[in-house]
Amino acid sequence: MKKIIVFFFCLTLIVMSSNKNKEFIIPEKSLRFRIVANSNSQIDQNIKNNVKTELLPIFQKIHLNSTSLESTKESVLQNLNLITQVVEKHVDDYDISLGNNYFPQKTYHNVVYQSGNYDSLVITLGDAVGDNWWCVLFPPLCLLEAQKTDLDKITYESYFQNIIKKYL
């Protein structure tokens, strides 16, 4: 009887540890990015998406010169004027904050990320009461999403884990 109990205990530990490896946890040393739309109107959501689309190539260039959280933050600061110009093409009323900003609870690829204050770049458009778009600038998970095509989930998970490991 003891052998059966030990067997099931070991089996449970193996299953639990293998499931933990499949979770995608944003590393503690990361830089999140968030754009909050003025409202949920189609026009405001389109503006948010246009800003995002125009900013992603800037972040791709930033990533080429960044090897750490600190260098990514420095590159964002060096490109703040360019980021501001993109936002100003679309709206007059906005705020850009690079620092410790609040993020609500989010679910991303079936993983729940708790609300809290995180190192981040947050762009709020107008009243900032609409749906938002967010990702992670460092490690460069935004770029993964931008380049994502029809990868199956297994390939995506493996690639995601490799990026996390590379920058830890």
CSV table of C-alpha atoms in Angstrom, one decimal, residues 9-134:
chain,number,residue,atom,x,y,z
A,9,PHE,CA,2.7,11.2,-4.8
A,10,CYS,CA,5.6,11.1,-7.2
A,11,LEU,CA,3.3,11.1,-10.2
A,12,THR,CA,1.5,14.1,-8.8
A,13,LEU,CA,4.8,16.0,-8.3
A,14,ILE,CA,5.8,15.2,-11.9
A,15,VAL,CA,2.5,16.4,-13.3
A,16,MET,CA,2.6,19.6,-11.2
A,17,SER,CA,6.2,20.4,-12.2
A,18,SER,CA,5.6,19.8,-15.9
A,19,ASN,CA,2.5,22.1,-15.9
A,20,LYS,CA,4.5,24.8,-14.1
A,21,ASN,CA,7.1,24.8,-16.9
A,22,LYS,CA,4.4,25.6,-19.5
A,23,GLU,CA,3.3,28.8,-17.7
A,24,PHE,CA,4.6,32.0,-19.2
A,25,ILE,CA,5.6,34.2,-16.4
A,26,ILE,CA,6.8,37.7,-17.3
A,27,PRO,CA,10.2,38.0,-15.7
A,28,GLU,CA,10.6,40.3,-12.7
A,29,LYS,CA,13.2,42.3,-14.7
A,30,SER,CA,11.0,43.4,-17.5
A,31,LEU,CA,9.6,46.5,-19.2
A,32,ARG,CA,5.9,46.4,-20.0
A,33,PHE,CA,4.2,48.6,-22.6
A,34,ARG,CA,0.6,49.7,-22.5
A,35,ILE,CA,-1.5,51.9,-24.7
A,36,VAL,CA,-4.9,52.9,-23.3
A,37,ALA,CA,-7.5,54.1,-25.7
A,38,ASN,CA,-9.6,57.2,-25.1
A,39,SER,CA,-12.8,55.1,-25.2
A,40,ASN,CA,-14.2,52.0,-26.7
A,41,SER,CA,-15.6,53.7,-29.7
A,42,GLN,CA,-14.5,52.2,-33.0
A,43,ILE,CA,-12.7,55.5,-33.9
A,44,ASP,CA,-10.7,55.5,-30.6
A,45,GLN,CA,-9.9,51.8,-30.8
A,46,ASN,CA,-8.6,52.4,-34.4
A,47,ILE,CA,-6.5,55.3,-33.2
A,48,LYS,CA,-5.0,53.1,-30.4
A,49,ASN,CA,-4.2,50.3,-32.9
A,50,ASN,CA,-2.7,52.8,-35.4
A,51,VAL,CA,-0.4,54.2,-32.7
A,52,LYS,CA,0.6,50.7,-31.8
A,53,THR,CA,1.3,49.7,-35.4
A,54,GLU,CA,3.5,52.8,-35.9
A,55,LEU,CA,5.4,52.3,-32.7
A,56,LEU,CA,6.3,48.6,-33.1
A,57,PRO,CA,9.0,49.3,-35.7
A,58,ILE,CA,10.6,51.9,-33.3
A,59,PHE,CA,10.7,49.2,-30.6
A,60,GLN,CA,12.2,46.8,-33.0
A,61,LYS,CA,15.1,49.2,-33.6
A,62,ILE,CA,15.3,49.8,-29.8
A,63,HIS,CA,15.6,46.0,-29.3
A,64,LEU,CA,18.5,45.7,-31.7
A,65,ASN,CA,20.5,48.0,-29.4
A,66,SER,CA,19.3,46.6,-26.1
A,67,THR,CA,20.7,43.7,-24.2
A,68,SER,CA,19.3,44.4,-20.7
A,69,LEU,CA,16.4,46.0,-19.0
A,70,GLU,CA,18.5,49.1,-18.3
A,71,SER,CA,19.7,49.5,-21.9
A,72,THR,CA,16.1,49.1,-23.1
A,73,LYS,CA,14.9,51.9,-20.7
A,74,GLU,CA,17.8,54.1,-21.9
A,75,SER,CA,16.9,53.4,-25.6
A,76,VAL,CA,13.2,54.2,-24.9
A,77,LEU,CA,14.3,57.5,-23.3
A,78,GLN,CA,16.6,58.3,-26.3
A,79,ASN,CA,13.6,57.7,-28.6
A,80,LEU,CA,11.0,59.5,-26.5
A,81,ASN,CA,10.8,62.4,-29.0
A,82,LEU,CA,10.1,59.9,-31.9
A,83,ILE,CA,7.5,58.1,-29.8
A,84,THR,CA,5.9,61.4,-28.9
A,85,GLN,CA,5.8,62.4,-32.6
A,86,VAL,CA,3.9,59.2,-33.5
A,87,VAL,CA,1.4,59.7,-30.8
A,88,GLU,CA,0.9,63.4,-31.7
A,89,LYS,CA,0.1,62.4,-35.3
A,90,HIS,CA,-3.0,60.8,-34.0
A,91,VAL,CA,-4.2,62.7,-30.9
A,92,ASP,CA,-3.6,66.0,-29.1
A,93,ASP,CA,-4.6,64.8,-25.6
A,94,TYR,CA,-2.2,62.1,-24.3
A,95,ASP,CA,0.2,61.2,-21.6
A,96,ILE,CA,3.4,59.2,-21.9
A,97,SER,CA,4.8,57.8,-18.7
A,98,LEU,CA,8.0,55.7,-18.4
A,99,GLY,CA,8.5,54.4,-14.9
A,100,ASN,CA,6.5,52.5,-12.3
A,101,ASN,CA,2.9,52.4,-13.6
A,102,TYR,CA,-0.2,50.5,-12.6
A,103,PHE,CA,-1.4,47.6,-14.7
A,104,PRO,CA,-4.8,45.9,-14.1
A,105,GLN,CA,-5.0,42.2,-13.9
A,106,LYS,CA,-4.6,40.6,-17.3
A,107,THR,CA,-4.8,37.1,-18.8
A,108,TYR,CA,-2.3,36.4,-21.6
A,109,HIS,CA,-2.1,33.0,-23.2
A,110,ASN,CA,-4.2,31.5,-20.4
A,111,VAL,CA,-1.9,32.9,-17.7
A,112,VAL,CA,-3.3,35.4,-15.2
A,113,TYR,CA,-1.0,38.3,-14.4
A,114,GLN,CA,-1.9,40.1,-11.2
A,115,SER,CA,-2.6,43.8,-11.1
A,116,GLY,CA,0.2,46.0,-9.7
A,117,ASN,CA,2.8,48.6,-10.4
A,118,TYR,CA,5.4,47.6,-12.9
A,119,ASP,CA,8.3,49.1,-14.8
A,120,SER,CA,6.6,50.2,-17.9
A,121,LEU,CA,6.0,52.6,-20.7
A,122,VAL,CA,2.3,53.7,-20.6
A,123,ILE,CA,0.7,55.8,-23.2
A,124,THR,CA,-2.8,57.1,-22.4
A,125,LEU,CA,-4.9,58.6,-25.1
A,126,GLY,CA,-7.5,61.2,-24.2
A,127,ASP,CA,-9.7,60.2,-21.2
A,128,ALA,CA,-8.0,56.7,-21.2
A,129,VAL,CA,-11.2,54.8,-20.4
A,130,GLY,CA,-11.2,52.5,-23.4
A,131,ASP,CA,-9.7,49.0,-23.8
A,132,ASN,CA,-6.0,48.9,-23.8
A,133,TRP,CA,-3.3,46.9,-25.6
A,134,TRP,CA,-0.2,45.7,-23.8
